[in-house]
Coordinates of C-alpha atoms in Angstrom, one line a residue:
M14 CA -47.1 -81.4 -55.1
S15 CA -49.5 -84.3 -55.7
T16 CA -53.1 -84.6 -54.5
A17 CA -53.6 -85.2 -50.8
T18 CA -54.2 -88.8 -49.8
H19 CA -55.1 -90.6 -46.6
E20 CA -57.0 -87.6 -45.3
E21 CA -58.7 -87.8 -41.9
T22 CA -60.5 -85.3 -39.7
L23 CA -59.7 -85.3 -36.0
G24 CA -60.8 -83.3 -33.0
F25 CA -58.6 -81.0 -30.9
Q26 CA -57.8 -81.9 -27.3
T27 CA -60.4 -80.3 -25.0
E28 CA -57.9 -77.8 -23.6
V29 CA -56.9 -76.7 -27.1
K30 CA -60.5 -76.1 -28.0
Q31 CA -60.9 -73.7 -25.0
L32 CA -57.6 -72.0 -25.8
L33 CA -58.5 -71.5 -29.5
K34 CA -61.9 -70.2 -28.7
L35 CA -60.5 -67.6 -26.5
M36 CA -57.8 -66.6 -29.0
I37 CA -60.2 -66.4 -31.9
H38 CA -63.0 -64.5 -30.1
S39 CA -61.1 -62.4 -27.6
L40 CA -60.0 -58.8 -28.1
Y41 CA -56.3 -59.2 -28.4
S42 CA -54.2 -56.1 -27.6
N43 CA -50.8 -57.3 -29.1
R44 CA -51.6 -59.5 -32.1
E45 CA -48.2 -59.1 -33.7
I46 CA -46.5 -61.6 -31.3
F47 CA -47.8 -64.4 -33.5
L48 CA -44.8 -63.8 -35.9
R49 CA -42.3 -63.9 -33.0
E50 CA -43.7 -67.3 -31.9
L51 CA -43.7 -68.8 -35.4
I52 CA -40.1 -67.6 -36.0
S53 CA -39.0 -69.0 -32.7
N54 CA -40.5 -72.4 -33.5
G55 CA -38.8 -72.4 -36.9
A56 CA -35.4 -71.5 -35.3
D57 CA -35.8 -74.3 -32.8
A58 CA -36.6 -76.7 -35.7
C59 CA -33.4 -75.6 -37.5
D60 CA -31.4 -76.0 -34.3
K61 CA -32.7 -79.5 -33.9
L62 CA -31.7 -80.4 -37.4
R63 CA -28.2 -79.0 -37.0
Y64 CA -27.8 -81.2 -33.9
A65 CA -29.2 -84.3 -35.5
A66 CA -27.0 -83.8 -38.6
L67 CA -23.8 -83.9 -36.5
D68 CA -24.2 -87.7 -36.6
N69 CA -25.9 -87.9 -40.0
D70 CA -25.3 -85.0 -42.4
A71 CA -27.4 -86.8 -45.0
L72 CA -30.4 -85.2 -43.1
Y73 CA -29.6 -81.9 -44.7
E74 CA -30.5 -83.5 -48.1
G75 CA -28.0 -81.3 -49.8
D76 CA -29.4 -78.1 -48.3
S77 CA -27.3 -77.3 -45.2
E78 CA -28.0 -73.5 -45.3
L79 CA -30.6 -73.4 -42.5
R80 CA -33.0 -70.5 -42.7
I81 CA -36.5 -69.1 -42.2
E82 CA -38.4 -67.5 -45.0
I83 CA -41.4 -65.3 -44.8
E84 CA -43.6 -64.4 -47.7
H85 CA -46.9 -62.6 -48.1
D86 CA -49.6 -62.3 -50.7
A87 CA -51.7 -59.1 -50.2
E88 CA -54.3 -60.2 -52.8
A89 CA -54.8 -63.6 -51.3
G90 CA -54.5 -62.2 -47.8
T91 CA -51.9 -64.8 -46.7
V92 CA -48.6 -64.8 -44.8
T93 CA -46.3 -67.9 -45.1
V94 CA -43.6 -68.8 -42.6
R95 CA -41.2 -71.5 -43.9
D96 CA -38.2 -73.2 -42.4
N97 CA -35.9 -76.0 -43.6
G98 CA -35.4 -77.5 -40.2
I99 CA -36.1 -80.9 -38.8
G100 CA -39.8 -81.1 -39.9
M101 CA -42.5 -83.5 -38.6
S102 CA -43.9 -86.9 -39.3
R103 CA -47.6 -87.6 -39.5
D104 CA -47.8 -88.8 -35.9
E105 CA -45.8 -85.8 -34.7
V106 CA -48.1 -83.4 -36.5
I107 CA -51.1 -85.0 -34.8
Q108 CA -49.4 -84.9 -31.4
N109 CA -47.9 -81.5 -31.6
L110 CA -50.6 -79.6 -33.4
G111 CA -53.6 -81.4 -31.9
T112 CA -52.7 -81.2 -28.3
I113 CA -50.8 -78.9 -26.0
A114 CA -47.9 -81.0 -25.0
R115 CA -47.0 -78.7 -22.1
S116 CA -47.7 -79.4 -18.5
G117 CA -49.6 -76.9 -16.5
T118 CA -52.3 -76.2 -19.2
A119 CA -55.1 -77.2 -16.9
E120 CA -53.8 -74.7 -14.2
F121 CA -53.6 -72.1 -16.9
L122 CA -57.2 -72.6 -17.9
Q123 CA -58.4 -72.4 -14.3
Q124 CA -56.9 -68.9 -14.0
L125 CA -59.0 -67.6 -16.9
S126 CA -61.6 -65.2 -15.6
G127 CA -64.1 -65.1 -18.4
E128 CA -63.4 -61.5 -19.2
Q129 CA -62.2 -61.2 -22.7
Q130 CA -59.6 -58.5 -22.4
K131 CA -58.0 -60.1 -19.2
D132 CA -58.1 -63.6 -20.7
A133 CA -56.5 -62.4 -24.0
K134 CA -53.7 -60.8 -22.0
L135 CA -53.1 -64.1 -20.2
I136 CA -52.9 -66.0 -23.5
G137 CA -50.2 -63.7 -24.7
Q138 CA -48.2 -64.3 -21.6
F139 CA -48.7 -68.0 -21.8
G140 CA -46.4 -68.3 -24.8
V141 CA -48.7 -70.7 -26.8
G142 CA -46.4 -70.8 -29.8
F143 CA -48.0 -72.3 -32.9
Y144 CA -51.6 -71.6 -31.7
S145 CA -50.9 -67.8 -31.7
G146 CA -51.4 -68.0 -35.5
F147 CA -55.1 -68.1 -34.9
I148 CA -55.0 -64.7 -33.4
V149 CA -54.7 -63.2 -36.9
A150 CA -55.8 -66.1 -39.1
D151 CA -59.2 -67.7 -39.7
E152 CA -57.6 -70.7 -41.3
V153 CA -54.1 -72.2 -40.9
T154 CA -52.4 -74.7 -43.3
V155 CA -49.2 -76.5 -42.3
R156 CA -47.2 -78.5 -44.8
T157 CA -44.2 -80.4 -43.4
R158 CA -41.8 -83.4 -44.0
K159 CA -39.4 -84.9 -41.6
A160 CA -35.8 -84.5 -42.6
G161 CA -34.4 -87.7 -44.0
S162 CA -37.8 -89.2 -44.9
D163 CA -39.2 -90.1 -48.3
Q164 CA -40.7 -87.2 -50.3
A165 CA -44.0 -89.1 -50.2
S166 CA -44.0 -88.8 -46.4
G167 CA -45.1 -85.1 -46.5
V168 CA -48.1 -84.1 -44.3
E169 CA -50.7 -81.4 -44.7
W170 CA -52.5 -80.1 -41.7
R171 CA -55.5 -77.7 -41.9
S172 CA -57.8 -76.1 -39.4
Q173 CA -60.1 -73.2 -39.0
G174 CA -59.7 -73.4 -35.2
E175 CA -63.2 -74.5 -34.7
G176 CA -62.7 -77.7 -32.8
E177 CA -61.3 -80.0 -35.4
F178 CA -58.5 -80.3 -37.9
S179 CA -57.7 -82.5 -41.0
V180 CA -54.5 -84.3 -41.7
A181 CA -53.5 -85.7 -45.1
D182 CA -50.5 -87.3 -46.8
I183 CA -48.8 -85.2 -49.5
E184 CA -45.7 -85.3 -51.8
R185 CA -43.3 -82.7 -50.5
E186 CA -39.9 -82.1 -52.0
A187 CA -38.4 -79.9 -49.3
H188 CA -37.9 -81.0 -45.7
G189 CA -38.9 -78.7 -42.9
T190 CA -42.2 -76.9 -42.2
E191 CA -44.3 -74.3 -44.0
I192 CA -47.1 -72.5 -42.2
V193 CA -49.7 -70.6 -44.3
L194 CA -51.9 -68.1 -42.4
H195 CA -55.1 -67.1 -44.1
L196 CA -55.5 -63.7 -42.5
K197 CA -58.7 -62.5 -41.0
G198 CA -60.4 -59.4 -42.6
D199 CA -59.1 -57.2 -39.7
A200 CA -55.6 -58.6 -39.9
Q201 CA -54.7 -57.7 -43.5
E202 CA -52.1 -55.2 -42.2
F203 CA -49.7 -58.2 -41.8
A204 CA -49.7 -59.0 -45.5
D205 CA -47.3 -56.1 -46.0
D206 CA -43.6 -56.2 -46.6
F207 CA -42.7 -53.2 -44.4
R208 CA -44.8 -54.4 -41.5
L209 CA -43.3 -57.9 -41.6
R210 CA -39.7 -56.6 -41.8
S211 CA -40.3 -54.3 -38.9
L212 CA -41.7 -57.1 -36.8
V213 CA -38.7 -59.4 -37.6
R214 CA -36.3 -56.7 -36.5
K215 CA -38.4 -55.9 -33.4
Y216 CA -38.8 -59.5 -32.1
S217 CA -36.3 -61.8 -33.8
D218 CA -33.2 -59.7 -34.6
H219 CA -31.2 -61.9 -32.3
I220 CA -32.3 -65.3 -33.8
E221 CA -29.1 -67.0 -35.0
V222 CA -30.9 -68.5 -38.0
P223 CA -31.2 -66.1 -40.9
V224 CA -34.8 -64.8 -41.3
R225 CA -35.2 -63.9 -45.0
L226 CA -37.9 -62.0 -46.9
P227 CA -38.2 -61.7 -50.7
K228 CA -36.9 -58.5 -52.3
V229 CA -37.9 -57.6 -55.9
E230 CA -35.3 -55.7 -57.9
T231 CA -36.0 -54.2 -61.3
A232 CA -33.4 -53.3 -64.0
K233 CA -33.3 -49.7 -65.1
D234 CA -32.4 -48.1 -68.5
D235 CA -29.9 -45.4 -69.0
D236 CA -32.5 -42.7 -68.1
G237 CA -33.2 -44.4 -64.8
N238 CA -36.6 -45.8 -65.8
E239 CA -37.6 -49.2 -64.7
I240 CA -37.6 -51.8 -67.5
E241 CA -40.9 -53.6 -67.6
G242 CA -40.6 -57.4 -67.2
S243 CA -37.1 -57.3 -65.8
E244 CA -38.1 -58.0 -62.2
V245 CA -35.9 -60.4 -60.3
T246 CA -36.7 -61.7 -56.8
T247 CA -33.9 -62.3 -54.4
W248 CA -33.9 -63.3 -50.7
E249 CA -32.7 -60.7 -48.2
T250 CA -31.7 -61.5 -44.6
V251 CA -33.6 -59.1 -42.4
N252 CA -32.3 -60.0 -38.9
E253 CA -28.8 -59.7 -37.5
A254 CA -28.6 -63.6 -37.3
T255 CA -25.9 -63.6 -34.7
A256 CA -26.0 -65.3 -31.3
L257 CA -26.8 -62.4 -28.9
W258 CA -24.9 -64.0 -26.0
A259 CA -21.7 -64.2 -28.1
R260 CA -21.7 -60.4 -28.6
P261 CA -19.8 -58.0 -26.1
K262 CA -22.1 -56.8 -23.3
G263 CA -21.3 -53.2 -24.2
E264 CA -22.9 -53.6 -27.6
I265 CA -26.2 -55.0 -26.4
S266 CA -29.1 -52.7 -25.4
D267 CA -31.6 -53.5 -22.7
D268 CA -34.3 -53.8 -25.4
E269 CA -32.2 -56.5 -27.1
Y270 CA -31.7 -58.4 -23.8
Q271 CA -35.5 -58.2 -23.1
A272 CA -36.4 -59.3 -26.7
F273 CA -34.0 -62.3 -26.4
Y274 CA -35.6 -63.3 -23.1
K275 CA -39.0 -63.4 -24.7
H276 CA -37.6 -65.7 -27.4
V277 CA -35.9 -68.0 -25.0
A278 CA -38.7 -68.2 -22.4
H279 CA -41.7 -67.8 -24.8
D280 CA -42.8 -65.2 -22.4
F281 CA -44.8 -62.0 -23.2
S282 CA -43.6 -59.9 -20.2
D283 CA -40.1 -58.4 -19.5
P284 CA -37.7 -60.2 -17.1
L285 CA -37.0 -58.8 -13.7
T286 CA -33.2 -58.9 -14.2
W287 CA -30.5 -60.8 -16.1
S288 CA -26.8 -61.6 -15.9
H289 CA -24.5 -61.9 -19.0
N290 CA -21.1 -63.5 -18.2
K291 CA -18.2 -64.9 -20.1
V292 CA -15.7 -67.2 -18.3
E293 CA -12.3 -67.9 -19.7
G294 CA -9.4 -70.1 -18.4
K295 CA -9.6 -73.8 -17.6
L296 CA -13.3 -73.8 -18.0
E297 CA -14.7 -71.7 -20.9
Y298 CA -18.3 -70.9 -21.3
T299 CA -20.7 -68.0 -21.8
S300 CA -24.0 -67.7 -19.9
L301 CA -26.9 -65.4 -20.2
L302 CA -29.4 -66.0 -17.3
Y303 CA -32.7 -64.3 -16.7
V304 CA -35.1 -64.0 -13.7
P305 CA -38.7 -63.9 -15.1
G306 CA -41.3 -61.5 -13.9
R307 CA -44.0 -64.2 -13.6
A308 CA -44.2 -67.9 -13.0
P309 CA -44.8 -70.5 -15.7
F310 CA -47.9 -72.6 -15.0
D311 CA -45.8 -75.8 -14.4
L312 CA -43.6 -74.2 -11.8
Y313 CA -44.7 -76.7 -9.1
E314 CA -44.6 -79.8 -11.3
R315 CA -41.3 -81.4 -10.5
D316 CA -41.3 -83.3 -13.8
G317 CA -42.1 -80.2 -15.9
A318 CA -39.8 -78.7 -18.5
R319 CA -37.1 -76.5 -17.0
G320 CA -33.5 -75.6 -17.4
V321 CA -31.4 -73.4 -19.8
K322 CA -30.8 -73.8 -23.5
L323 CA -27.4 -75.6 -24.0
Y324 CA -25.1 -74.8 -26.9
V325 CA -21.6 -76.2 -27.6
Q326 CA -19.6 -73.7 -29.7
R327 CA -23.0 -72.2 -30.8
V328 CA -24.3 -75.6 -31.9
F329 CA -27.7 -76.2 -30.3
I330 CA -27.7 -79.3 -28.0
M331 CA -30.9 -79.3 -25.9
D332 CA -33.7 -77.1 -24.9
D333 CA -34.1 -77.8 -21.2
A334 CA -30.7 -78.7 -19.9
E335 CA -31.7 -79.0 -16.2
Q336 CA -28.3 -80.3 -15.2
F337 CA -26.8 -76.8 -15.1
L338 CA -29.0 -75.4 -12.3
P339 CA -30.4 -76.9 -9.1
L340 CA -34.1 -77.6 -8.8
Y341 CA -34.8 -74.7 -6.5
L342 CA -33.6 -72.3 -9.2
R343 CA -35.8 -73.9 -11.9
F344 CA -37.5 -70.6 -12.7
I345 CA -34.3 -69.2 -14.2
K346 CA -34.2 -69.1 -18.0
G347 CA -31.4 -68.5 -20.4
V348 CA -28.5 -69.9 -22.5
V349 CA -25.2 -71.6 -21.7
D350 CA -22.7 -71.9 -24.5
T351 CA -19.5 -73.9 -23.7
K352 CA -16.5 -75.3 -25.5
D353 CA -15.7 -77.9 -22.9
L354 CA -18.4 -80.5 -23.6
S355 CA -18.1 -83.2 -26.3
L356 CA -20.7 -82.9 -29.0
N357 CA -21.5 -86.6 -29.3
V358 CA -22.5 -86.9 -25.6
S359 CA -25.9 -88.2 -24.8
R360 CA -28.3 -86.7 -22.2
E361 CA -27.4 -89.5 -19.7
L362 CA -23.6 -89.1 -20.1
L363 CA -23.9 -85.3 -20.0
Q364 CA -25.2 -85.6 -16.4
Q365 CA -22.0 -87.4 -15.4
D366 CA -19.6 -85.1 -17.1
P367 CA -17.4 -83.5 -14.4
Q368 CA -17.4 -80.2 -16.4
V369 CA -21.1 -80.0 -16.0
D370 CA -20.8 -80.1 -12.2
K371 CA -18.3 -77.2 -12.4
I372 CA -20.5 -75.1 -14.6
K373 CA -23.5 -75.9 -12.4
S374 CA -21.7 -74.7 -9.3
A375 CA -20.6 -71.5 -11.0
L376 CA -24.1 -70.8 -12.5
T377 CA -25.8 -71.5 -9.1
K378 CA -23.5 -68.9 -7.5
R379 CA -24.3 -66.5 -10.4
G380 CA -28.0 -67.0 -10.0
L381 CA -27.9 -66.4 -6.3
D382 CA -25.7 -63.3 -6.8
M383 CA -28.2 -62.1 -9.4
L384 CA -31.0 -62.4 -6.7
K385 CA -28.9 -60.7 -4.1
K386 CA -28.4 -57.7 -6.5
L387 CA -32.1 -57.7 -7.3
A388 CA -32.8 -57.5 -3.5
K389 CA -31.4 -54.0 -3.4
D390 CA -34.5 -52.9 -5.2
A391 CA -37.2 -53.7 -2.6
E392 CA -40.1 -53.4 -5.0
A393 CA -38.7 -55.6 -7.7
Y394 CA -37.5 -58.2 -5.2
Q395 CA -41.0 -58.3 -3.6
T396 CA -42.4 -59.0 -7.1
F397 CA -39.9 -61.9 -7.4
W398 CA -40.6 -63.2 -3.9
N399 CA -44.3 -63.2 -4.3
T400 CA -43.9 -65.2 -7.5
F401 CA -41.0 -67.6 -6.7
G402 CA -40.5 -67.4 -2.9
T403 CA -41.9 -70.8 -2.1
V404 CA -39.6 -72.4 -4.7
L405 CA -36.5 -70.7 -3.3
K406 CA -37.4 -72.1 0.1
E407 CA -36.5 -75.5 -1.3
G408 CA -32.9 -74.3 -1.5
P409 CA -31.5 -75.0 2.1
A410 CA -32.5 -78.6 1.9
E411 CA -31.2 -79.1 -1.6
D412 CA -28.0 -77.0 -1.6
F413 CA -26.2 -77.3 1.8
A414 CA -23.1 -75.4 0.4
N415 CA -25.1 -72.3 -0.3
R416 CA -27.5 -72.5 2.6
E417 CA -26.3 -69.3 4.3
K418 CA -26.5 -67.4 1.0
I419 CA -30.0 -68.7 0.3
A420 CA -31.1 -67.8 3.9
G421 CA -30.1 -64.2 3.3
L422 CA -32.5 -64.1 0.3
L423 CA -35.5 -65.5 2.2
R424 CA -38.4 -63.2 3.2
F425 CA -40.9 -63.7 6.0
A426 CA -44.0 -62.3 7.6
T427 CA -43.2 -61.4 11.3
T428 CA -44.8 -59.9 14.4
H429 CA -42.8 -56.7 13.6
T430 CA -45.3 -55.8 10.9
D431 CA -48.2 -58.2 11.7
S432 CA -48.8 -58.2 7.9
A433 CA -49.3 -61.3 5.8
T434 CA -46.8 -59.9 3.3
Q435 CA -43.5 -61.8 3.4
D436 CA -41.1 -58.9 3.2
Q437 CA -38.8 -59.1 6.2
S438 CA -35.3 -60.6 5.8
L439 CA -33.4 -62.6 8.5
A440 CA -30.9 -59.7 8.5
D441 CA -33.7 -57.3 9.3
Y442 CA -34.8 -59.6 12.2
V443 CA -31.3 -59.9 13.6
S444 CA -30.8 -56.1 13.5
R445 CA -33.9 -55.7 15.7
M446 CA -33.2 -58.4 18.2
K447 CA -33.6 -57.5 21.9
E448 CA -30.6 -57.1 24.1
G449 CA -29.7 -60.5 25.5
Q450 CA -31.7 -62.3 22.8
E451 CA -29.6 -65.1 21.3
K452 CA -32.1 -67.0 19.2
I453 CA -34.4 -66.4 16.2
Y454 CA -37.9 -67.4 17.1
Y455 CA -40.6 -68.7 14.7
I456 CA -44.0 -70.3 14.7
V457 CA -45.6 -72.6 12.0
A458 CA -49.3 -72.7 11.4
D459 CA -51.8 -73.6 8.6
S460 CA -52.6 -69.9 7.9
F461 CA -51.2 -66.5 8.6
K462 CA -54.1 -65.6 10.8
A463 CA -53.6 -68.8 12.8
A464 CA -49.9 -68.0 13.3
K465 CA -50.6 -64.4 14.2
S466 CA -53.2 -65.3 16.8
S467 CA -51.4 -68.3 18.3
P468 CA -51.4 -68.3 22.2
H469 CA -47.7 -69.2 22.0
L470 CA -46.9 -65.6 20.9
E471 CA -48.4 -64.0 24.1
I472 CA -45.2 -63.9 26.1
F473 CA -43.2 -62.7 23.1
R474 CA -45.6 -59.9 22.4
K475 CA -45.4 -58.9 26.1
K476 CA -41.6 -58.9 26.0
G477 CA -41.4 -57.2 22.6
I478 CA -39.6 -60.1 21.0
E479 CA -40.1 -60.5 17.3
V480 CA -41.3 -63.9 15.9
L481 CA -41.3 -65.2 12.3
L482 CA -44.9 -66.1 11.2
L483 CA -44.7 -69.1 8.9
S484 CA -47.7 -70.4 7.1
D485 CA -46.6 -71.8 3.7
R486 CA -46.9 -75.6 3.3
I487 CA -43.1 -75.9 2.8
D488 CA -42.1 -73.8 5.9
E489 CA -41.7 -76.5 8.5
W490 CA -39.7 -78.6 6.1
L491 CA -37.6 -75.5 5.3
M492 CA -36.9 -74.8 9.0
S493 CA -35.8 -78.4 9.6
H494 CA -32.9 -77.7 7.2
L495 CA -32.2 -74.1 8.3
S496 CA -30.6 -74.5 11.7
E497 CA -28.9 -71.1 12.1
F498 CA -28.3 -67.7 10.6
E499 CA -25.3 -65.5 11.4
G500 CA -24.6 -67.8 14.4
K501 CA -28.2 -67.4 15.8
N502 CA -30.1 -70.7 16.2
F503 CA -33.7 -71.0 15.1
V504 CA -36.3 -72.0 17.8
D505 CA -39.9 -73.2 17.2
V506 CA -41.9 -71.5 20.0
A507 CA -44.5 -74.3 19.9
K508 CA -42.0 -77.0 20.8
G509 CA -40.0 -78.0 23.8
E510 CA -39.1 -75.8 26.8
L511 CA -39.3 -72.1 26.4
D512 CA -36.0 -70.4 27.1
L513 CA -35.9 -66.6 26.5
G514 CA -32.3 -66.5 27.8
E515 CA -31.1 -63.2 29.2
V516 CA -34.3 -61.4 28.1
E517 CA -35.7 -62.7 31.3
N518 CA -34.0 -61.7 34.6
E519 CA -33.3 -63.9 37.5
E520 CA -36.2 -62.7 39.5
E521 CA -38.6 -63.7 36.8
K522 CA -37.0 -67.1 36.5
Q523 CA -37.2 -67.7 40.3
A524 CA -40.8 -66.6 40.4
Q525 CA -41.6 -69.2 37.7
E526 CA -40.0 -72.0 39.7
E527 CA -41.9 -71.0 42.8
T528 CA -45.2 -71.0 40.9
A529 CA -44.5 -74.4 39.4
K530 CA -43.9 -75.8 42.9
A531 CA -47.1 -74.2 44.2
K532 CA -49.2 -75.8 41.4
E533 CA -47.8 -79.3 41.7
A534 CA -51.0 -80.7 43.1
L535 CA -53.1 -79.2 40.4
V536 CA -50.8 -80.5 37.7
K537 CA -51.0 -84.0 39.2
R538 CA -54.8 -83.9 39.2
V539 CA -55.1 -82.7 35.6
Q540 CA -52.6 -85.4 34.5
E541 CA -54.8 -88.0 36.1
A542 CA -58.0 -86.6 34.6
L543 CA -56.6 -86.5 31.1
G544 CA -54.7 -89.8 31.4
E545 CA -53.3 -91.2 28.2
A546 CA -54.4 -88.2 26.1
V547 CA -51.3 -86.1 27.1
Q548 CA -47.6 -86.9 27.6
E549 CA -47.2 -84.4 30.4
V550 CA -49.0 -81.5 32.2
K551 CA -47.1 -78.5 33.5
V552 CA -47.5 -74.8 34.3
T553 CA -46.1 -72.3 31.9
H554 CA -45.0 -68.7 31.7
R555 CA -45.4 -68.5 27.9
L556 CA -49.1 -67.5 28.2
T557 CA -50.6 -64.2 29.3
D558 CA -54.2 -64.2 28.0
S559 CA -55.0 -67.9 27.2
P560 CA -55.7 -70.5 29.9
A561 CA -53.7 -73.3 28.2
C562 CA -51.7 -74.4 25.2
V563 CA -50.4 -77.6 23.8
V564 CA -46.7 -78.0 23.1
L565 CA -44.8 -80.8 21.2
P566 CA -41.5 -82.3 22.3
E567 CA -38.6 -80.4 20.8
H568 CA -37.6 -82.9 18.1
E569 CA -41.0 -84.0 17.0
M570 CA -42.6 -83.3 13.7
G571 CA -44.9 -80.2 13.9
F572 CA -48.7 -80.3 13.7
Q573 CA -48.7 -78.7 10.2
M574 CA -46.3 -81.2 8.7
R575 CA -48.2 -84.1 10.3
R576 CA -51.5 -83.0 8.7
I577 CA -49.8 -82.6 5.3
M578 CA -48.3 -86.0 5.5
E579 CA -51.4 -87.7 6.8
A580 CA -53.4 -86.1 4.0
A581 CA -50.9 -87.6 1.5
G582 CA -51.7 -91.1 3.0
Q583 CA -48.6 -91.4 5.3
T584 CA -49.1 -93.4 8.5
L585 CA -47.4 -91.6 11.3
P586 CA -46.8 -92.8 14.9
E587 CA -49.0 -91.1 17.5
V588 CA -47.4 -88.2 19.4
K589 CA -49.0 -87.1 22.6
P590 CA -48.7 -83.4 23.3
I591 CA -47.7 -81.6 26.4
L592 CA -50.4 -79.5 28.0
E593 CA -49.2 -76.3 29.6
L594 CA -51.5 -74.3 32.0
N595 CA -51.5 -70.6 32.7
P596 CA -51.6 -70.4 36.5
E597 CA -52.7 -66.7 36.4
H598 CA -55.8 -67.4 34.2
P599 CA -59.3 -67.3 35.9
L600 CA -60.3 -70.6 34.2
V601 CA -57.3 -72.4 35.7
G602 CA -58.2 -70.9 39.1
R603 CA -61.7 -72.2 38.6
L604 CA -60.3 -75.6 37.6
E605 CA -58.3 -75.7 40.8
G606 CA -61.4 -75.2 42.9
A607 CA -63.5 -77.8 41.0
E608 CA -64.2 -81.3 42.3
G609 CA -65.2 -84.7 41.0
E610 CA -66.8 -84.9 37.5
A611 CA -66.8 -81.1 37.0
F612 CA -63.0 -81.1 37.4
G613 CA -62.6 -83.8 34.7
D614 CA -64.9 -82.0 32.3
L615 CA -63.2 -78.6 32.7
A616 CA -59.7 -80.2 32.3
H617 CA -60.8 -81.9 29.1
I618 CA -62.4 -78.6 27.8
L619 CA -59.1 -76.7 28.4
F620 CA -57.2 -79.4 26.6
D621 CA -59.6 -79.5 23.6
Q622 CA -59.6 -75.7 23.4
A623 CA -55.8 -75.7 23.3
I624 CA -55.8 -78.2 20.4
I625 CA -58.4 -76.0 18.5
A626 CA -56.3 -72.9 19.1
E627 CA -53.4 -74.8 17.5
G628 CA -55.5 -75.5 14.4
G629 CA -55.8 -79.2 15.3
Q630 CA -58.7 -81.6 15.0
L631 CA -60.5 -83.1 18.0
E632 CA -60.9 -86.8 18.2
D633 CA -64.3 -86.5 19.7
P634 CA -65.9 -83.1 18.9
A635 CA -69.3 -84.2 20.3
A636 CA -67.9 -85.0 23.7
Y637 CA -66.3 -81.5 23.8
V638 CA -69.6 -79.8 22.9
K639 CA -71.4 -81.9 25.6
R640 CA -68.9 -80.9 28.3
L641 CA -69.0 -77.3 27.2
N642 CA -72.8 -77.2 27.3
T643 CA -72.8 -78.7 30.8
L644 CA -70.3 -76.1 32.0
L645 CA -72.4 -73.2 30.5
T646 CA -75.7 -74.4 32.0
A647 CA -74.2 -75.3 35.4

């Protein structure tokens, strides 16, 4: 190796500085995961070279036996992790090792609490890959060369993790990457052969690329004594180096499945569940899918990395093959290995391959079946729902064919428990429906408290009819695509005419009609007083405690969705609400007896209060306050 040239010192991206500072100075409870991360990165580099070499085997440079090698030097206090994979160019080194090229980093940093132990645990869960080396090292040196490039194109990267790094050009004979960790004083335990071997078997036994460590063998004389100077070093493969998904299910332990998940997902925690399946026949493939126990930080970024690892006959093709699962199942991780896709296919052509659609349909069904099975464990499924529920709610709009199946997996807060916890299924709701009830009722609001306290629920509470309480931003959009469940139509209690069906008897319905006739004069006066502010005024039987409420026409966009779209800059046509009055309320009785200006003021106050109760914004709050003050001081 020649002397380094063209050396420059650069600063880390701000987010990396924060991350490194936390890593280096935090108390870290599971430091050993650094080796798993570095081995996983090396395995990925080998996979990428194997794929690139399908079109150009000259990239192997005469060394096609892909491997990862780990060495240690106890005296120098170093651990070296080396691979002969794809390697990096100078620009790639600066990009990959100077920034975190992973969306969601900002959200990750926002969740850091400032408490060292809690933050250190978060870092381990984040799966920060290369940067985990700084957990045990006070200096890291990387030497690399891109496969197929000139030997003079080698690059050396150095950093002590203190905010900057240096990059220099070097001569490097071998392609691939070598990472040298200069261990901290309290991390010298890792410069030990037995420790390293045990960590490889613990975390990376399933890696398909051989992970090798040096083994020193000494010749012995006839008496069994070692002959001095006869030491010979050989490389010994420590891991099983077989594709875990290709092994029979009966031979794989839960610990092995969980370890493989951590490799695939770069996650620190165990998955909630998994499904390992081999399909034979017209379509042949093997899948190993996992449901994580926690969300990645880019879950809600629609352009973020997602999808399964794709292999064709155990040849790695791509990391995030998003074509094999719908977007609403983007949290599922795993591997798909198939014989039915051509190897020279590009990412664009792969999307149009009819075999992909067939595999996607089968994997979607398997993913939903996996969740249905998980739902039998209420506690585990609640953990899943709290983490990924809002993503699964995208399903009915995206996947019409599986809409009923997805609906069965949804969970809601309802008036049955009056708890904000979304833990009630639609099957639970249907099983509790009142005699004569033919519809599933729901209400959408900006918050759980607003939904729970809505005046629209008053008649339902009086009649003992359960209502779904929806407050997630996606809920109104969800319900616009979820028309029925088990033959029961969904009805928004804040839209259109209220029809409780056979829950109300004929006497009640007749009494409502008589009341409406008796209050026709009042309704006409209120309509004239409010003018263009309302579409219509009518008396209602949906209220028991409130004097009035506003209702939207049945097929109009709800208040919550309108506010979300307006906040996003959408211009929407004006929709005038319907004002419904409770004829039994004292304030409505007082309104009926009022005359002149007092009548107009009280009519406007009731209308404004109904809008406020709905979580809406008044067009003229000052006028409302003035009218209310006049009423209170009269």
